[in-house]
Amino acid sequence: FERQVCEVRVPHTEARGPCWARYLAQKLWNHEEYYLQIDSHMRFVEGWDAEIISQLKACPSDRPVLSTYPPGYERGQSSSSMQAPPTVLCASDFGKEGMLRIKGRIMLRTPDAPVPGLFWAAGYSFSCSSLIKDVPYDPSLKNLFFGEEMTMLARMWTKGYDVFAPTKSLLFHLWSRDYR
């Protein structure tokens, strides 16, 4: 698998935030058909790759994007034990700086097809790779964290992309920072 993995190394003193880092990561694109953007501390269920492609194809849109805040996992937990209902992104509240915050809410019922969403999560986004060409990250957005998701969502929407919540939890996120 080493030939399938590329990396960009940047000294921490030269880092410019997540948007700039994702811009650098997008430059590694080599005409792959799909584009998955995730956070670094994620786990996947077995068969996630075939299932996420199937879900993307089930979206009623010419330019779908699957996105959500995934359920959490605990350090030491095996991927085979990870099961949780799917989540959908919802408005939460406004932060002290006035930015709208979003959160993942557990769906009460498992839907038959991906659910149209109102928000987009930078830590779990799956689409056709045309998204990289149509809505690339802006390298001038240095050190932007709160605002990244809303900025990218607005840019996606103006290019005709539609966001959907997946029907199954395929990825899990290590939300706890207690170990750091």
PDB file of C-alpha atoms in Angstrom:
ATOM      1  CA  PHE A   1       0.000   0.000   0.000  1.00  0.00           C
ATOM      2  CA  GLU A   2       2.990   2.340   0.327  1.00  0.00           C
ATOM      3  CA  ARG A   3       2.694   3.342  -3.337  1.00  0.00           C
ATOM      4  CA  GLN A   4      -0.868   4.493  -2.636  1.00  0.00           C
ATOM      5  CA  VAL A   5       0.040   6.815   0.228  1.00  0.00           C
ATOM      6  CA  CYS A   6       1.517  10.268  -0.257  1.00  0.00           C
ATOM      7  CA  GLU A   7       2.376  12.813   2.367  1.00  0.00           C
ATOM      8  CA  VAL A   8       3.384  16.407   2.802  1.00  0.00           C
ATOM      9  CA  ARG A   9       5.615  17.221   5.752  1.00  0.00           C
ATOM     10  CA  VAL A  10       5.645  20.742   7.111  1.00  0.00           C
ATOM     11  CA  PRO A  11       7.606  21.863  10.191  1.00  0.00           C
ATOM     12  CA  HIS A  12       5.183  23.007  12.904  1.00  0.00           C
ATOM     13  CA  THR A  13       6.745  26.460  12.797  1.00  0.00           C
ATOM     14  CA  GLU A  14       5.582  26.817   9.180  1.00  0.00           C
ATOM     15  CA  ALA A  15       2.030  25.485   9.683  1.00  0.00           C
ATOM     16  CA  ARG A  16      -0.758  27.847   8.642  1.00  0.00           C
ATOM     17  CA  GLY A  17      -3.918  26.100   9.869  1.00  0.00           C
ATOM     18  CA  PRO A  18      -6.323  23.467   8.547  1.00  0.00           C
ATOM     19  CA  CYS A  19      -7.448  25.209   5.334  1.00  0.00           C
ATOM     20  CA  TRP A  20      -3.866  25.720   4.222  1.00  0.00           C
ATOM     21  CA  ALA A  21      -2.994  22.107   5.146  1.00  0.00           C
ATOM     22  CA  ARG A  22      -5.996  20.763   3.232  1.00  0.00           C
ATOM     23  CA  TYR A  23      -4.988  22.910   0.248  1.00  0.00           C
ATOM     24  CA  LEU A  24      -1.575  21.195   0.311  1.00  0.00           C
ATOM     25  CA  ALA A  25      -3.227  17.778   0.616  1.00  0.00           C
ATOM     26  CA  GLN A  26      -5.471  18.468  -2.381  1.00  0.00           C
ATOM     27  CA  LYS A  27      -2.389  19.172  -4.477  1.00  0.00           C
ATOM     28  CA  LEU A  28      -1.535  15.448  -4.092  1.00  0.00           C
ATOM     29  CA  TRP A  29      -4.630  14.516  -6.121  1.00  0.00           C
ATOM     30  CA  ASN A  30      -3.628  12.249  -9.016  1.00  0.00           C
ATOM     31  CA  HIS A  31      -6.951  11.975 -10.883  1.00  0.00           C
ATOM     32  CA  GLU A  32      -8.487   9.439  -8.505  1.00  0.00           C
ATOM     33  CA  GLU A  33     -12.248   9.090  -9.003  1.00  0.00           C
ATOM     34  CA  TYR A  34     -13.260   9.832  -5.412  1.00  0.00           C
ATOM     35  CA  TYR A  35     -12.170  12.263  -2.720  1.00  0.00           C
ATOM     36  CA  LEU A  36     -12.301  11.470   1.006  1.00  0.00           C
ATOM     37  CA  GLN A  37     -11.373  14.175   3.492  1.00  0.00           C
ATOM     38  CA  ILE A  38     -11.167  13.131   7.151  1.00  0.00           C
ATOM     39  CA  ASP A  39      -9.546  14.096  10.423  1.00  0.00           C
ATOM     40  CA  SER A  40      -6.396  12.242  11.438  1.00  0.00           C
ATOM     41  CA  HIS A  41      -7.849  10.333  14.394  1.00  0.00           C
ATOM     42  CA  MET A  42     -10.458   8.164  12.674  1.00  0.00           C
ATOM     43  CA  ARG A  43     -11.361   4.475  12.524  1.00  0.00           C
ATOM     44  CA  PHE A  44     -13.237   2.666   9.761  1.00  0.00           C
ATOM     45  CA  VAL A  45     -15.610  -0.299   9.813  1.00  0.00           C
ATOM     46  CA  GLU A  46     -14.808  -3.262   7.589  1.00  0.00           C
ATOM     47  CA  GLY A  47     -16.104  -2.772   4.045  1.00  0.00           C
ATOM     48  CA  TRP A  48     -16.440   0.999   4.512  1.00  0.00           C
ATOM     49  CA  ASP A  49     -15.006   1.792   1.082  1.00  0.00           C
ATOM     50  CA  ALA A  50     -17.534  -0.148  -1.007  1.00  0.00           C
ATOM     51  CA  GLU A  51     -20.392   1.020   1.241  1.00  0.00           C
ATOM     52  CA  ILE A  52     -19.508   4.717   1.091  1.00  0.00           C
ATOM     53  CA  ILE A  53     -19.335   4.599  -2.720  1.00  0.00           C
ATOM     54  CA  SER A  54     -22.720   2.844  -2.787  1.00  0.00           C
ATOM     55  CA  GLN A  55     -24.203   5.526  -0.538  1.00  0.00           C
ATOM     56  CA  LEU A  56     -22.767   8.328  -2.672  1.00  0.00           C
ATOM     57  CA  LYS A  57     -24.347   6.772  -5.757  1.00  0.00           C
ATOM     58  CA  ALA A  58     -27.703   6.569  -3.924  1.00  0.00           C
ATOM     59  CA  CYS A  59     -27.834  10.340  -3.414  1.00  0.00           C
ATOM     60  CA  PRO A  60     -30.442  12.065  -5.622  1.00  0.00           C
ATOM     61  CA  SER A  61     -28.027  14.682  -6.955  1.00  0.00           C
ATOM     62  CA  ASP A  62     -25.583  15.117  -9.822  1.00  0.00           C
ATOM     63  CA  ARG A  63     -23.019  16.507  -7.355  1.00  0.00           C
ATOM     64  CA  PRO A  64     -23.502  14.797  -4.002  1.00  0.00           C
ATOM     65  CA  VAL A  65     -21.241  15.072  -0.956  1.00  0.00           C
ATOM     66  CA  LEU A  66     -21.615  12.729   2.021  1.00  0.00           C
ATOM     67  CA  SER A  67     -20.743  14.500   5.257  1.00  0.00           C
ATOM     68  CA  THR A  68     -21.412  14.340   8.981  1.00  0.00           C
ATOM     69  CA  TYR A  69     -19.778  14.425  12.399  1.00  0.00           C
ATOM     70  CA  PRO A  70     -19.227  10.720  12.993  1.00  0.00           C
ATOM     71  CA  PRO A  71     -19.883   8.901  16.271  1.00  0.00           C
ATOM     72  CA  GLY A  72     -16.986   8.570  18.653  1.00  0.00           C
ATOM     73  CA  TYR A  73     -14.744   5.720  19.705  1.00  0.00           C
ATOM     74  CA  GLU A  74     -12.453   5.211  22.681  1.00  0.00           C
ATOM     75  CA  ARG A  75      -8.708   4.560  22.557  1.00  0.00           C
ATOM     76  CA  GLY A  76      -8.036   0.834  22.487  1.00  0.00           C
ATOM     77  CA  GLN A  77     -11.456   0.019  21.046  1.00  0.00           C
ATOM     78  CA  SER A  78     -11.255  -2.355  18.082  1.00  0.00           C
ATOM     79  CA  SER A  79     -12.859  -1.355  14.793  1.00  0.00           C
ATOM     80  CA  SER A  80     -14.864  -4.584  14.776  1.00  0.00           C
ATOM     81  CA  SER A  81     -16.736  -3.472  17.929  1.00  0.00           C
ATOM     82  CA  MET A  82     -17.725  -0.069  16.544  1.00  0.00           C
ATOM     83  CA  GLN A  83     -21.439   0.253  15.905  1.00  0.00           C
ATOM     84  CA  ALA A  84     -23.662   3.289  16.257  1.00  0.00           C
ATOM     85  CA  PRO A  85     -26.720   4.842  14.638  1.00  0.00           C
ATOM     86  CA  PRO A  86     -25.993   7.326  11.840  1.00  0.00           C
ATOM     87  CA  THR A  87     -25.741  11.047  12.548  1.00  0.00           C
ATOM     88  CA  VAL A  88     -26.917  14.184  10.768  1.00  0.00           C
ATOM     89  CA  LEU A  89     -25.487  17.693  11.083  1.00  0.00           C
ATOM     90  CA  CYS A  90     -27.674  20.287  12.827  1.00  0.00           C
ATOM     91  CA  ALA A  91     -27.303  23.852  14.056  1.00  0.00           C
ATOM     92  CA  SER A  92     -26.167  23.979  17.673  1.00  0.00           C
ATOM     93  CA  ASP A  93     -25.655  27.545  18.871  1.00  0.00           C
ATOM     94  CA  PHE A  94     -23.615  30.649  18.248  1.00  0.00           C
ATOM     95  CA  GLY A  95     -20.113  30.778  19.701  1.00  0.00           C
ATOM     96  CA  LYS A  96     -18.712  33.750  21.632  1.00  0.00           C
ATOM     97  CA  GLU A  97     -17.324  35.146  18.378  1.00  0.00           C
ATOM     98  CA  GLY A  98     -20.769  34.982  16.752  1.00  0.00           C
ATOM     99  CA  MET A  99     -20.086  31.970  14.489  1.00  0.00           C
ATOM    100  CA  LEU A 100     -22.833  29.385  14.075  1.00  0.00           C
ATOM    101  CA  ARG A 101     -21.705  26.066  15.542  1.00  0.00           C
ATOM    102  CA  ILE A 102     -22.971  22.744  14.261  1.00  0.00           C
ATOM    103  CA  LYS A 103     -23.195  19.329  15.882  1.00  0.00           C
ATOM    104  CA  GLY A 104     -23.952  15.773  14.901  1.00  0.00           C
ATOM    105  CA  ARG A 105     -27.274  14.431  16.133  1.00  0.00           C
ATOM    106  CA  ILE A 106     -28.150  10.747  16.205  1.00  0.00           C
ATOM    107  CA  MET A 107     -30.901   9.858  13.752  1.00  0.00           C
ATOM    108  CA  LEU A 108     -33.895   8.286  15.473  1.00  0.00           C
ATOM    109  CA  ARG A 109     -34.475   5.959  12.527  1.00  0.00           C
ATOM    110  CA  THR A 110     -32.038   4.575   9.999  1.00  0.00           C
ATOM    111  CA  PRO A 111     -33.032   6.071   6.647  1.00  0.00           C
ATOM    112  CA  ASP A 112     -33.320   4.026   3.466  1.00  0.00           C
ATOM    113  CA  ALA A 113     -31.274   6.554   1.497  1.00  0.00           C
ATOM    114  CA  PRO A 114     -28.833   9.376   2.321  1.00  0.00           C
ATOM    115  CA  VAL A 115     -30.621  12.333   3.930  1.00  0.00           C
ATOM    116  CA  PRO A 116     -30.307  15.853   2.457  1.00  0.00           C
ATOM    117  CA  GLY A 117     -28.312  18.022   4.844  1.00  0.00           C
ATOM    118  CA  LEU A 118     -27.950  21.703   5.604  1.00  0.00           C
ATOM    119  CA  PHE A 119     -24.339  21.620   6.801  1.00  0.00           C
ATOM    120  CA  TRP A 120     -20.938  20.173   5.879  1.00  0.00           C
ATOM    121  CA  ALA A 121     -18.166  18.758   8.077  1.00  0.00           C
ATOM    122  CA  ALA A 122     -14.514  19.166   7.129  1.00  0.00           C
ATOM    123  CA  GLY A 123     -13.560  16.051   9.122  1.00  0.00           C
ATOM    124  CA  TYR A 124     -15.778  13.650   7.132  1.00  0.00           C
ATOM    125  CA  SER A 125     -16.486  14.529   3.527  1.00  0.00           C
ATOM    126  CA  PHE A 126     -16.785  12.048   0.648  1.00  0.00           C
ATOM    127  CA  SER A 127     -17.515  12.975  -2.960  1.00  0.00           C
ATOM    128  CA  CYS A 128     -16.408  12.539  -6.524  1.00  0.00           C
ATOM    129  CA  SER A 129     -13.026  14.172  -7.036  1.00  0.00           C
ATOM    130  CA  SER A 130     -14.593  16.858  -9.213  1.00  0.00           C
ATOM    131  CA  LEU A 131     -15.056  18.703  -5.906  1.00  0.00           C
ATOM    132  CA  ILE A 132     -11.287  19.319  -5.787  1.00  0.00           C
ATOM    133  CA  LYS A 133     -11.377  21.039  -9.188  1.00  0.00           C
ATOM    134  CA  ASP A 134     -14.652  22.905  -8.638  1.00  0.00           C
ATOM    135  CA  VAL A 135     -14.184  23.970  -5.005  1.00  0.00           C
ATOM    136  CA  PRO A 136     -10.481  23.808  -4.103  1.00  0.00           C
ATOM    137  CA  TYR A 137      -9.291  24.985  -0.715  1.00  0.00           C
ATOM    138  CA  ASP A 138      -8.146  28.596  -0.693  1.00  0.00           C
ATOM    139  CA  PRO A 139      -4.515  28.768   0.521  1.00  0.00           C
ATOM    140  CA  SER A 140      -4.986  32.386   1.583  1.00  0.00           C
ATOM    141  CA  LEU A 141      -7.325  31.317   4.413  1.00  0.00           C
ATOM    142  CA  LYS A 142      -4.412  30.885   6.790  1.00  0.00           C
ATOM    143  CA  ASN A 143      -5.134  29.842  10.381  1.00  0.00           C
ATOM    144  CA  LEU A 144      -8.893  29.730   9.769  1.00  0.00           C
ATOM    145  CA  PHE A 145     -10.606  27.106  11.929  1.00  0.00           C
ATOM    146  CA  PHE A 146     -14.081  28.322  12.925  1.00  0.00           C
ATOM    147  CA  GLY A 147     -15.578  29.350   9.622  1.00  0.00           C
ATOM    148  CA  GLU A 148     -13.911  26.708   7.438  1.00  0.00           C
ATOM    149  CA  GLU A 149     -17.000  24.528   7.212  1.00  0.00           C
ATOM    150  CA  MET A 150     -19.448  27.334   6.494  1.00  0.00           C
ATOM    151  CA  THR A 151     -17.114  28.920   3.927  1.00  0.00           C
ATOM    152  CA  MET A 152     -16.625  25.644   2.080  1.00  0.00           C
ATOM    153  CA  LEU A 153     -20.343  24.807   2.266  1.00  0.00           C
ATOM    154  CA  ALA A 154     -21.275  28.141   0.668  1.00  0.00           C
ATOM    155  CA  ARG A 155     -18.704  27.632  -2.080  1.00  0.00           C
ATOM    156  CA  MET A 156     -19.933  24.062  -2.720  1.00  0.00           C
ATOM    157  CA  TRP A 157     -23.545  25.221  -2.908  1.00  0.00           C
ATOM    158  CA  THR A 158     -22.715  27.936  -5.458  1.00  0.00           C
ATOM    159  CA  LYS A 159     -21.098  25.241  -7.635  1.00  0.00           C
ATOM    160  CA  GLY A 160     -24.171  22.987  -7.479  1.00  0.00           C
ATOM    161  CA  TYR A 161     -23.095  20.493  -4.813  1.00  0.00           C
ATOM    162  CA  ASP A 162     -25.611  18.989  -2.389  1.00  0.00           C
ATOM    163  CA  VAL A 163     -24.689  17.598   1.033  1.00  0.00           C
ATOM    164  CA  PHE A 164     -26.202  14.387   2.405  1.00  0.00           C
ATOM    165  CA  ALA A 165     -25.899  12.511   5.689  1.00  0.00           C
ATOM    166  CA  PRO A 166     -24.894   8.856   5.278  1.00  0.00           C
ATOM    167  CA  THR A 167     -27.330   6.094   6.256  1.00  0.00           C
ATOM    168  CA  LYS A 168     -24.756   4.119   8.251  1.00  0.00           C
ATOM    169  CA  SER A 169     -21.891   4.919  10.582  1.00  0.00           C
ATOM    170  CA  LEU A 170     -18.845   3.854   8.586  1.00  0.00           C
ATOM    171  CA  LEU A 171     -16.229   6.089  10.219  1.00  0.00           C
ATOM    172  CA  PHE A 172     -15.633   6.828  13.904  1.00  0.00           C
ATOM    173  CA  HIS A 173     -13.804   9.768  15.450  1.00  0.00           C
ATOM    174  CA  LEU A 174     -11.664   9.963  18.590  1.00  0.00           C
ATOM    175  CA  TRP A 175     -13.389  12.952  20.164  1.00  0.00           C
ATOM    176  CA  SER A 176     -11.661  12.740  23.559  1.00  0.00           C
ATOM    177  CA  ARG A 177      -8.475  14.761  23.979  1.00  0.00           C
ATOM    178  CA  ASP A 178      -7.727  13.428  27.463  1.00  0.00           C
ATOM    179  CA  TYR A 179      -4.704  11.432  26.247  1.00  0.00           C
ATOM    180  CA  ARG A 180      -2.869  14.499  24.884  1.00  0.00           C
TER     181      ARG A 180
END
